[in-house]
Amino acid sequence: MTHRFFIPPDCIRSTEVRFPPETARQMQRVLRLSPGDKVVVLDNTGFQYDVQLEQISSGEAAGKILAQAKVTAEPRVRLTLLLALTQREKFEWMLQKCTELGAAAFLPVITSRCLVQAKEDASRKVPRWETILREASEQCERGLIPHLFSAQSIEQALHQVTSGNLGVPPAAFILSAHEQQVSLRAALERMNPSGIAEIYVLVGPEGGFTLPEVSAAVQAGFQPVSLGPRILRMETASVTVTALVLNQLGEMETKPQPRG
Ligand code: SAM
């Protein structure tokens, strides 16, 4: 398997790449790469570059660009998951798995039944969460690292989605474990799938949403939907909704590869 690295776009010149020192160290010390080895470089704007290493030492690495192509693995539809904050391992697991499946952005949300209530706890974890998003994107061969919004209360998050900071949501759902009327599938079927560019999904904590939280979300334009008659753990619900939304919108089909 060819190693893949997201690096800042300004490290990529027309014919050569100069790797940031920490990537160079990882290449030499951990991956034991040497001059002549080939790697794939990603610029996080959706392009990938085949690069042959020419020089590598613990703090420096450089290589020449052999080919450039657009990454075809990115979904056309941008799915933003508003995830209730929960215990560390569970939240990290959701970030990793939903990135692999194709989520475009994550917004950590504090609700009244969340296990984690302090925004500061969340902000301390941002560097680690960003590393998880980058590594998951490299591993699953995406061209973009999902965007991570800062943690917000549910009121702020609803306001941000509807007030235009994230754009007016054409499709927004709240997963409600007690909403047995409308399934996610039926709700999506009623929309014109080709017209959907952005989707927002709010996933509740272990203890679920309170009734006022569901009402506030509905008022903000979020439609309550069900994932079926069984109550899923929030981490199961988050990966399930990501897979179901992207599958129903045709984003789980294979696309032509940029080259052989
Ligand atoms: N006892 C909680 C309640 O009363 O809502 C169960 C919460 S469930 C473990 C965690 C979250 O996953 C829920 O808030 C909801 O967002 C989502 N969820 C779980 N199962 C679901 C289902 N069948 N349909 C829709 N959402 C579900």
PDB file of C-alpha atoms and ligand atoms in Angstrom:
ATOM      1  CA  MET A   1       0.000   0.000   0.000  1.00  0.00           C
ATOM      2  CA  THR A   2       1.346   3.437  -0.917  1.00  0.00           C
ATOM      3  CA  HIS A   3       1.545   5.792   2.061  1.00  0.00           C
ATOM      4  CA  ARG A   4      -0.645   8.904   1.835  1.00  0.00           C
ATOM      5  CA  PHE A   5       0.051  12.260   3.487  1.00  0.00           C
ATOM      6  CA  PHE A   6      -2.042  15.419   3.753  1.00  0.00           C
ATOM      7  CA  ILE A   7       0.347  18.384   3.707  1.00  0.00           C
ATOM      8  CA  PRO A   8      -0.239  22.159   3.442  1.00  0.00           C
ATOM      9  CA  PRO A   9      -0.794  23.202  -0.210  1.00  0.00           C
ATOM     10  CA  ASP A  10       2.090  25.683  -0.031  1.00  0.00           C
ATOM     11  CA  CYS A  11       4.503  22.729   0.382  1.00  0.00           C
ATOM     12  CA  ILE A  12       3.572  21.680  -3.163  1.00  0.00           C
ATOM     13  CA  ARG A  13       5.359  23.481  -6.023  1.00  0.00           C
ATOM     14  CA  SER A  14       4.862  22.860  -9.736  1.00  0.00           C
ATOM     15  CA  THR A  15       7.226  19.880  -9.926  1.00  0.00           C
ATOM     16  CA  GLU A  16       8.364  19.207  -6.386  1.00  0.00           C
ATOM     17  CA  VAL A  17       7.135  18.755  -2.831  1.00  0.00           C
ATOM     18  CA  ARG A  18       8.907  19.801   0.372  1.00  0.00           C
ATOM     19  CA  PHE A  19       7.419  17.931   3.322  1.00  0.00           C
ATOM     20  CA  PRO A  20       6.795  19.571   6.701  1.00  0.00           C
ATOM     21  CA  PRO A  21       9.402  18.495   9.330  1.00  0.00           C
ATOM     22  CA  GLU A  22       6.977  16.307  11.311  1.00  0.00           C
ATOM     23  CA  THR A  23       5.937  14.415   8.158  1.00  0.00           C
ATOM     24  CA  ALA A  24       9.608  14.009   7.249  1.00  0.00           C
ATOM     25  CA  ARG A  25      10.332  12.563  10.710  1.00  0.00           C
ATOM     26  CA  GLN A  26       7.380  10.167  10.455  1.00  0.00           C
ATOM     27  CA  MET A  27       8.545   9.064   6.998  1.00  0.00           C
ATOM     28  CA  GLN A  28      12.068   8.343   8.151  1.00  0.00           C
ATOM     29  CA  ARG A  29      11.691   7.100  11.721  1.00  0.00           C
ATOM     30  CA  VAL A  30       8.323   5.362  11.715  1.00  0.00           C
ATOM     31  CA  LEU A  31       7.764   4.308   8.109  1.00  0.00           C
ATOM     32  CA  ARG A  32      11.483   3.917   7.249  1.00  0.00           C
ATOM     33  CA  LEU A  33      11.030   5.363   3.761  1.00  0.00           C
ATOM     34  CA  SER A  34      14.095   6.091   1.622  1.00  0.00           C
ATOM     35  CA  PRO A  35      14.945   8.039  -1.540  1.00  0.00           C
ATOM     36  CA  GLY A  36      13.311   6.356  -4.533  1.00  0.00           C
ATOM     37  CA  ASP A  37      10.178   5.315  -2.594  1.00  0.00           C
ATOM     38  CA  LYS A  38       6.850   6.564  -3.939  1.00  0.00           C
ATOM     39  CA  VAL A  39       4.165   8.212  -1.789  1.00  0.00           C
ATOM     40  CA  VAL A  40       0.853   9.974  -2.441  1.00  0.00           C
ATOM     41  CA  VAL A  41       0.519  13.576  -1.318  1.00  0.00           C
ATOM     42  CA  LEU A  42      -2.855  15.261  -0.708  1.00  0.00           C
ATOM     43  CA  ASP A  43      -3.379  19.013  -0.622  1.00  0.00           C
ATOM     44  CA  ASN A  44      -6.807  18.969   1.138  1.00  0.00           C
ATOM     45  CA  THR A  45      -8.379  20.817  -1.772  1.00  0.00           C
ATOM     46  CA  GLY A  46      -9.307  17.562  -3.514  1.00  0.00           C
ATOM     47  CA  PHE A  47      -6.114  16.831  -5.479  1.00  0.00           C
ATOM     48  CA  GLN A  48      -3.553  14.078  -5.074  1.00  0.00           C
ATOM     49  CA  TYR A  49       0.025  13.865  -6.337  1.00  0.00           C
ATOM     50  CA  ASP A  50       2.216  10.821  -6.955  1.00  0.00           C
ATOM     51  CA  VAL A  51       5.603  11.757  -5.542  1.00  0.00           C
ATOM     52  CA  GLN A  52       8.973  10.023  -5.685  1.00  0.00           C
ATOM     53  CA  LEU A  53      11.169  10.799  -2.688  1.00  0.00           C
ATOM     54  CA  GLU A  54      14.553  12.278  -3.571  1.00  0.00           C
ATOM     55  CA  GLN A  55      15.893  13.354  -0.222  1.00  0.00           C
ATOM     56  CA  ILE A  56      14.968  12.290   3.301  1.00  0.00           C
ATOM     57  CA  SER A  57      16.454  12.920   6.719  1.00  0.00           C
ATOM     58  CA  SER A  58      14.889  13.242  10.176  1.00  0.00           C
ATOM     59  CA  GLY A  59      13.762  16.844   9.726  1.00  0.00           C
ATOM     60  CA  GLU A  60      13.611  17.239   5.964  1.00  0.00           C
ATOM     61  CA  ALA A  61      12.147  15.387   3.017  1.00  0.00           C
ATOM     62  CA  ALA A  62      11.555  16.340  -0.585  1.00  0.00           C
ATOM     63  CA  GLY A  63      10.437  14.604  -3.746  1.00  0.00           C
ATOM     64  CA  LYS A  64       9.450  15.160  -7.351  1.00  0.00           C
ATOM     65  CA  ILE A  65       5.883  15.103  -8.604  1.00  0.00           C
ATOM     66  CA  LEU A  66       5.257  12.318 -11.124  1.00  0.00           C
ATOM     67  CA  ALA A  67       1.509  12.810 -11.655  1.00  0.00           C
ATOM     68  CA  GLN A  68      -1.451  14.859 -10.411  1.00  0.00           C
ATOM     69  CA  ALA A  69      -5.141  13.909 -10.331  1.00  0.00           C
ATOM     70  CA  LYS A  70      -8.435  14.892  -8.747  1.00  0.00           C
ATOM     71  CA  VAL A  71      -9.529  12.523  -5.965  1.00  0.00           C
ATOM     72  CA  THR A  72     -12.771  10.797  -6.904  1.00  0.00           C
ATOM     73  CA  ALA A  73     -13.664   9.474  -3.439  1.00  0.00           C
ATOM     74  CA  GLU A  74     -15.344  12.673  -2.151  1.00  0.00           C
ATOM     75  CA  PRO A  75     -19.149  12.608  -1.917  1.00  0.00           C
ATOM     76  CA  ARG A  76     -20.964  15.323  -3.895  1.00  0.00           C
ATOM     77  CA  VAL A  77     -23.346  15.835  -0.969  1.00  0.00           C
ATOM     78  CA  ARG A  78     -21.919  17.534   2.133  1.00  0.00           C
ATOM     79  CA  LEU A  79     -23.158  15.749   5.249  1.00  0.00           C
ATOM     80  CA  THR A  80     -22.604  17.616   8.525  1.00  0.00           C
ATOM     81  CA  LEU A  81     -23.090  15.567  11.686  1.00  0.00           C
ATOM     82  CA  LEU A  82     -24.080  17.449  14.827  1.00  0.00           C
ATOM     83  CA  LEU A  83     -22.964  14.939  17.452  1.00  0.00           C
ATOM     84  CA  ALA A  84     -23.831  15.151  21.138  1.00  0.00           C
ATOM     85  CA  LEU A  85     -20.626  15.201  23.157  1.00  0.00           C
ATOM     86  CA  THR A  86     -19.931  11.959  24.936  1.00  0.00           C
ATOM     87  CA  GLN A  87     -17.089  10.011  26.495  1.00  0.00           C
ATOM     88  CA  ARG A  88     -13.717  10.232  24.815  1.00  0.00           C
ATOM     89  CA  GLU A  89     -13.369   6.810  23.149  1.00  0.00           C
ATOM     90  CA  LYS A  90     -16.926   6.847  21.837  1.00  0.00           C
ATOM     91  CA  PHE A  91     -16.644  10.338  20.348  1.00  0.00           C
ATOM     92  CA  GLU A  92     -13.314   9.534  18.698  1.00  0.00           C
ATOM     93  CA  TRP A  93     -14.742   6.298  17.306  1.00  0.00           C
ATOM     94  CA  MET A  94     -17.642   8.240  15.714  1.00  0.00           C
ATOM     95  CA  LEU A  95     -15.252  10.780  14.175  1.00  0.00           C
ATOM     96  CA  GLN A  96     -13.113   8.021  12.680  1.00  0.00           C
ATOM     97  CA  LYS A  97     -15.896   5.794  11.318  1.00  0.00           C
ATOM     98  CA  CYS A  98     -18.079   8.612   9.963  1.00  0.00           C
ATOM     99  CA  THR A  99     -15.020  10.109   8.233  1.00  0.00           C
ATOM    100  CA  GLU A 100     -14.389   6.767   6.535  1.00  0.00           C
ATOM    101  CA  LEU A 101     -18.007   6.680   5.402  1.00  0.00           C
ATOM    102  CA  GLY A 102     -17.850  10.191   3.908  1.00  0.00           C
ATOM    103  CA  ALA A 103     -19.111  12.793   6.416  1.00  0.00           C
ATOM    104  CA  ALA A 104     -17.979  16.291   5.392  1.00  0.00           C
ATOM    105  CA  ALA A 105     -18.062  18.039   8.775  1.00  0.00           C
ATOM    106  CA  PHE A 106     -18.628  17.495  12.499  1.00  0.00           C
ATOM    107  CA  LEU A 107     -20.148  19.871  15.004  1.00  0.00           C
ATOM    108  CA  PRO A 108     -19.846  18.691  18.654  1.00  0.00           C
ATOM    109  CA  VAL A 109     -23.042  19.644  20.483  1.00  0.00           C
ATOM    110  CA  ILE A 110     -23.726  19.997  24.210  1.00  0.00           C
ATOM    111  CA  THR A 111     -27.268  18.975  25.178  1.00  0.00           C
ATOM    112  CA  SER A 112     -28.756  18.806  28.660  1.00  0.00           C
ATOM    113  CA  ARG A 113     -28.259  15.037  28.939  1.00  0.00           C
ATOM    114  CA  CYS A 114     -24.694  15.005  27.564  1.00  0.00           C
ATOM    115  CA  LEU A 115     -22.034  13.225  29.602  1.00  0.00           C
ATOM    116  CA  VAL A 116     -19.639  16.103  28.796  1.00  0.00           C
ATOM    117  CA  GLN A 117     -20.964  19.575  29.636  1.00  0.00           C
ATOM    118  CA  ALA A 118     -17.930  21.897  29.453  1.00  0.00           C
ATOM    119  CA  LYS A 119     -16.893  23.465  26.144  1.00  0.00           C
ATOM    120  CA  GLU A 120     -13.342  23.777  27.502  1.00  0.00           C
ATOM    121  CA  ASP A 121     -13.128  19.967  27.791  1.00  0.00           C
ATOM    122  CA  ALA A 122     -13.991  19.802  24.111  1.00  0.00           C
ATOM    123  CA  SER A 123     -11.561  22.525  23.012  1.00  0.00           C
ATOM    124  CA  ARG A 124      -8.677  20.722  24.744  1.00  0.00           C
ATOM    125  CA  LYS A 125      -9.408  17.687  22.583  1.00  0.00           C
ATOM    126  CA  VAL A 126      -9.446  19.537  19.247  1.00  0.00           C
ATOM    127  CA  PRO A 127      -5.797  18.762  18.262  1.00  0.00           C
ATOM    128  CA  ARG A 128      -6.363  15.048  18.905  1.00  0.00           C
ATOM    129  CA  TRP A 129      -9.709  15.090  17.037  1.00  0.00           C
ATOM    130  CA  GLU A 130      -8.040  16.808  14.071  1.00  0.00           C
ATOM    131  CA  THR A 131      -5.342  14.139  13.994  1.00  0.00           C
ATOM    132  CA  ILE A 132      -8.024  11.434  14.000  1.00  0.00           C
ATOM    133  CA  LEU A 133      -9.842  13.135  11.094  1.00  0.00           C
ATOM    134  CA  ARG A 134      -6.626  13.505   9.080  1.00  0.00           C
ATOM    135  CA  GLU A 135      -5.427   9.953   9.686  1.00  0.00           C
ATOM    136  CA  ALA A 136      -8.856   8.478   8.905  1.00  0.00           C
ATOM    137  CA  SER A 137      -9.002  10.534   5.678  1.00  0.00           C
ATOM    138  CA  GLU A 138      -5.532   9.320   4.656  1.00  0.00           C
ATOM    139  CA  GLN A 139      -6.389   5.721   5.480  1.00  0.00           C
ATOM    140  CA  CYS A 140      -9.675   5.652   3.535  1.00  0.00           C
ATOM    141  CA  GLU A 141      -8.201   7.576   0.570  1.00  0.00           C
ATOM    142  CA  ARG A 142     -10.320  10.710   0.739  1.00  0.00           C
ATOM    143  CA  GLY A 143      -9.253  13.975  -0.840  1.00  0.00           C
ATOM    144  CA  LEU A 144     -10.602  16.282   1.885  1.00  0.00           C
ATOM    145  CA  ILE A 145     -10.309  16.178   5.663  1.00  0.00           C
ATOM    146  CA  PRO A 146     -13.739  16.751   7.274  1.00  0.00           C
ATOM    147  CA  HIS A 147     -14.191  20.185   8.827  1.00  0.00           C
ATOM    148  CA  LEU A 148     -14.391  20.311  12.634  1.00  0.00           C
ATOM    149  CA  PHE A 149     -16.566  23.074  14.087  1.00  0.00           C
ATOM    150  CA  SER A 150     -16.000  24.188  17.660  1.00  0.00           C
ATOM    151  CA  ALA A 151     -18.256  22.660  20.332  1.00  0.00           C
ATOM    152  CA  GLN A 152     -21.498  24.539  20.965  1.00  0.00           C
ATOM    153  CA  SER A 153     -24.654  24.281  23.031  1.00  0.00           C
ATOM    154  CA  ILE A 154     -27.584  22.812  21.126  1.00  0.00           C
ATOM    155  CA  GLU A 155     -29.212  26.274  21.019  1.00  0.00           C
ATOM    156  CA  GLN A 156     -26.097  27.825  19.468  1.00  0.00           C
ATOM    157  CA  ALA A 157     -25.686  24.936  17.037  1.00  0.00           C
ATOM    158  CA  LEU A 158     -29.294  25.220  15.820  1.00  0.00           C
ATOM    159  CA  HIS A 159     -28.884  28.954  15.473  1.00  0.00           C
ATOM    160  CA  GLN A 160     -25.651  28.555  13.527  1.00  0.00           C
ATOM    161  CA  VAL A 161     -27.190  26.090  11.099  1.00  0.00           C
ATOM    162  CA  THR A 162     -30.278  28.196  10.451  1.00  0.00           C
ATOM    163  CA  SER A 163     -28.770  31.668  10.626  1.00  0.00           C
ATOM    164  CA  GLY A 164     -26.561  31.181   7.642  1.00  0.00           C
ATOM    165  CA  ASN A 165     -23.167  30.600   9.251  1.00  0.00           C
ATOM    166  CA  LEU A 166     -23.380  27.133   7.821  1.00  0.00           C
ATOM    167  CA  GLY A 167     -25.840  28.117   5.104  1.00  0.00           C
ATOM    168  CA  VAL A 168     -29.630  27.696   5.185  1.00  0.00           C
ATOM    169  CA  PRO A 169     -30.196  23.954   5.495  1.00  0.00           C
ATOM    170  CA  PRO A 170     -32.150  22.473   2.607  1.00  0.00           C
ATOM    171  CA  ALA A 171     -32.232  19.148   4.444  1.00  0.00           C
ATOM    172  CA  ALA A 172     -31.868  18.842   8.199  1.00  0.00           C
ATOM    173  CA  PHE A 173     -32.880  15.927  10.400  1.00  0.00           C
ATOM    174  CA  ILE A 174     -32.946  15.200  14.107  1.00  0.00           C
ATOM    175  CA  LEU A 175     -32.607  11.513  14.978  1.00  0.00           C
ATOM    176  CA  SER A 176     -35.324  10.856  17.453  1.00  0.00           C
ATOM    177  CA  ALA A 177     -35.431   7.408  19.004  1.00  0.00           C
ATOM    178  CA  HIS A 178     -39.144   7.876  19.692  1.00  0.00           C
ATOM    179  CA  GLU A 179     -40.178   9.205  16.301  1.00  0.00           C
ATOM    180  CA  GLN A 180     -41.620   6.087  14.726  1.00  0.00           C
ATOM    181  CA  GLN A 181     -43.719   7.965  12.141  1.00  0.00           C
ATOM    182  CA  VAL A 182     -41.274   9.014   9.459  1.00  0.00           C
ATOM    183  CA  SER A 183     -38.306   6.892   8.566  1.00  0.00           C
ATOM    184  CA  LEU A 184     -35.146   8.525   7.294  1.00  0.00           C
ATOM    185  CA  ARG A 185     -35.615   6.681   4.009  1.00  0.00           C
ATOM    186  CA  ALA A 186     -39.161   8.012   3.540  1.00  0.00           C
ATOM    187  CA  ALA A 187     -38.084  11.557   4.436  1.00  0.00           C
ATOM    188  CA  LEU A 188     -35.258  11.462   1.895  1.00  0.00           C
ATOM    189  CA  GLU A 189     -37.508   9.951  -0.771  1.00  0.00           C
ATOM    190  CA  ARG A 190     -39.822  12.963  -0.513  1.00  0.00           C
ATOM    191  CA  MET A 191     -36.955  15.267  -1.452  1.00  0.00           C
ATOM    192  CA  ASN A 192     -35.464  15.620  -4.890  1.00  0.00           C
ATOM    193  CA  PRO A 193     -32.158  13.776  -4.298  1.00  0.00           C
ATOM    194  CA  SER A 194     -30.322  15.484  -7.168  1.00  0.00           C
ATOM    195  CA  GLY A 195     -31.191  18.871  -5.656  1.00  0.00           C
ATOM    196  CA  ILE A 196     -29.661  18.075  -2.248  1.00  0.00           C
ATOM    197  CA  ALA A 197     -26.195  19.544  -1.769  1.00  0.00           C
ATOM    198  CA  GLU A 198     -26.077  19.891   2.038  1.00  0.00           C
ATOM    199  CA  ILE A 199     -27.525  17.694   4.765  1.00  0.00           C
ATOM    200  CA  TYR A 200     -27.405  18.230   8.538  1.00  0.00           C
ATOM    201  CA  VAL A 201     -28.126  15.432  11.015  1.00  0.00           C
ATOM    202  CA  LEU A 202     -28.399  15.895  14.772  1.00  0.00           C
ATOM    203  CA  VAL A 203     -27.583  12.787  16.853  1.00  0.00           C
ATOM    204  CA  GLY A 204     -28.516  12.702  20.529  1.00  0.00           C
ATOM    205  CA  PRO A 205     -26.605  11.495  23.611  1.00  0.00           C
ATOM    206  CA  GLU A 206     -27.052   8.227  25.535  1.00  0.00           C
ATOM    207  CA  GLY A 207     -29.998   9.668  27.466  1.00  0.00           C
ATOM    208  CA  GLY A 208     -31.651  11.069  24.320  1.00  0.00           C
ATOM    209  CA  PHE A 209     -32.953  14.601  23.685  1.00  0.00           C
ATOM    210  CA  THR A 210     -35.355  16.357  26.033  1.00  0.00           C
ATOM    211  CA  LEU A 211     -38.751  17.343  24.590  1.00  0.00           C
ATOM    212  CA  PRO A 212     -37.856  21.078  24.568  1.00  0.00           C
ATOM    213  CA  GLU A 213     -34.666  20.239  22.616  1.00  0.00           C
ATOM    214  CA  VAL A 214     -36.664  18.304  20.013  1.00  0.00           C
ATOM    215  CA  SER A 215     -39.157  21.207  19.770  1.00  0.00           C
ATOM    216  CA  ALA A 216     -36.353  23.751  19.346  1.00  0.00           C
ATOM    217  CA  ALA A 217     -34.795  21.631  16.592  1.00  0.00           C
ATOM    218  CA  VAL A 218     -38.139  21.279  14.820  1.00  0.00           C
ATOM    219  CA  GLN A 219     -38.657  25.033  15.007  1.00  0.00           C
ATOM    220  CA  ALA A 220     -35.217  25.521  13.508  1.00  0.00           C
ATOM    221  CA  GLY A 221     -36.226  23.381  10.529  1.00  0.00           C
ATOM    222  CA  PHE A 222     -34.947  19.974  11.578  1.00  0.00           C
ATOM    223  CA  GLN A 223     -37.304  17.144  10.707  1.00  0.00           C
ATOM    224  CA  PRO A 224     -37.510  14.310  13.287  1.00  0.00           C
ATOM    225  CA  VAL A 225     -36.774  10.963  11.665  1.00  0.00           C
ATOM    226  CA  SER A 226     -36.484   7.384  12.812  1.00  0.00           C
ATOM    227  CA  LEU A 227     -33.880   4.750  12.059  1.00  0.00           C
ATOM    228  CA  GLY A 228     -36.371   2.015  12.875  1.00  0.00           C
ATOM    229  CA  PRO A 229     -37.960   0.296  15.855  1.00  0.00           C
ATOM    230  CA  ARG A 230     -34.745  -0.634  17.668  1.00  0.00           C
ATOM    231  CA  ILE A 231     -32.994   1.873  19.912  1.00  0.00           C
ATOM    232  CA  LEU A 232     -29.392   2.206  18.765  1.00  0.00           C
ATOM    233  CA  ARG A 233     -26.462   3.423  20.819  1.00  0.00           C
ATOM    234  CA  MET A 234     -25.513   6.902  19.669  1.00  0.00           C
ATOM    235  CA  GLU A 235     -22.319   5.663  18.012  1.00  0.00           C
ATOM    236  CA  THR A 236     -24.307   3.021  16.111  1.00  0.00           C
ATOM    237  CA  ALA A 237     -26.878   5.662  15.145  1.00  0.00           C
ATOM    238  CA  SER A 238     -24.189   8.049  13.854  1.00  0.00           C
ATOM    239  CA  VAL A 239     -22.504   5.530  11.542  1.00  0.00           C
ATOM    240  CA  THR A 240     -25.853   4.100  10.452  1.00  0.00           C
ATOM    241  CA  VAL A 241     -27.291   7.472   9.479  1.00  0.00           C
ATOM    242  CA  THR A 242     -24.110   8.416   7.611  1.00  0.00           C
ATOM    243  CA  ALA A 243     -24.158   5.187   5.593  1.00  0.00           C
ATOM    244  CA  LEU A 244     -27.913   5.322   4.945  1.00  0.00           C
ATOM    245  CA  VAL A 245     -27.953   8.976   3.819  1.00  0.00           C
ATOM    246  CA  LEU A 246     -24.957   8.611   1.521  1.00  0.00           C
ATOM    247  CA  ASN A 247     -26.183   5.282   0.168  1.00  0.00           C
ATOM    248  CA  GLN A 248     -29.654   6.628  -0.598  1.00  0.00           C
ATOM    249  CA  LEU A 249     -28.141   9.629  -2.372  1.00  0.00           C
ATOM    250  CA  GLY A 250     -25.963   7.355  -4.527  1.00  0.00           C
ATOM    251  CA  GLU A 251     -22.694   8.234  -2.810  1.00  0.00           C
ATOM    252  CA  MET A 252     -21.692   4.661  -2.005  1.00  0.00           C
ATOM    253  CA  GLU A 253     -21.258   3.687  -5.661  1.00  0.00           C
ATOM    254  CA  THR A 254     -17.768   3.181  -7.050  1.00  0.00           C
ATOM    255  CA  LYS A 255     -16.515   5.955  -9.334  1.00  0.00           C
ATOM    256  CA  PRO A 256     -13.872   5.776 -12.055  1.00  0.00           C
ATOM    257  CA  GLN A 257     -10.359   6.006 -10.602  1.00  0.00           C
ATOM    258  CA  PRO A 258      -8.138   8.915 -11.710  1.00  0.00           C
ATOM    259  CA  ARG A 259      -5.600   6.477 -13.177  1.00  0.00           C
ATOM    260  CA  GLY A 260      -4.571   2.814 -13.051  1.00  0.00           C
TER     261      GLY A 260
HETATM  262  N1  SAM B   1     -33.287   6.453  25.834  1.00  0.00           N
HETATM  263  C1  SAM B   1     -32.847   7.371  24.842  1.00  0.00           C
HETATM  264  C2  SAM B   1     -34.006   8.199  24.325  1.00  0.00           C
HETATM  265  O1  SAM B   1     -34.978   8.203  25.020  1.00  0.00           O
HETATM  266  O2  SAM B   1     -33.938   8.840  23.295  1.00  0.00           O
HETATM  267  C3  SAM B   1     -32.107   6.616  23.774  1.00  0.00           C
HETATM  268  C4  SAM B   1     -31.033   7.436  23.202  1.00  0.00           C
HETATM  269  S1  SAM B   1     -30.114   6.613  21.952  1.00  0.00           S
HETATM  270  C5  SAM B   1     -29.149   5.517  22.891  1.00  0.00           C
HETATM  271  C6  SAM B   1     -28.982   7.858  21.454  1.00  0.00           C
HETATM  272  C7  SAM B   1     -29.368   8.632  20.241  1.00  0.00           C
HETATM  273  O3  SAM B   1     -29.268   7.825  19.084  1.00  0.00           O
HETATM  274  C8  SAM B   1     -30.777   9.173  20.219  1.00  0.00           C
HETATM  275  O4  SAM B   1     -30.877  10.399  20.896  1.00  0.00           O
HETATM  276  C9  SAM B   1     -31.034   9.344  18.737  1.00  0.00           C
HETATM  277  O5  SAM B   1     -30.491  10.549  18.254  1.00  0.00           O
HETATM  278  C10 SAM B   1     -30.268   8.177  18.147  1.00  0.00           C
HETATM  279  N2  SAM B   1     -31.105   6.981  17.929  1.00  0.00           N
HETATM  280  C11 SAM B   1     -30.948   5.760  18.488  1.00  0.00           C
HETATM  281  N3  SAM B   1     -31.832   4.887  18.001  1.00  0.00           N
HETATM  282  C12 SAM B   1     -32.586   5.548  17.108  1.00  0.00           C
HETATM  283  C13 SAM B   1     -33.675   5.196  16.254  1.00  0.00           C
HETATM  284  N4  SAM B   1     -34.161   3.976  16.218  1.00  0.00           N
HETATM  285  N5  SAM B   1     -34.187   6.154  15.450  1.00  0.00           N
HETATM  286  C14 SAM B   1     -33.698   7.407  15.457  1.00  0.00           C
HETATM  287  N6  SAM B   1     -32.674   7.800  16.246  1.00  0.00           N
HETATM  288  C15 SAM B   1     -32.109   6.896  17.052  1.00  0.00           C
END
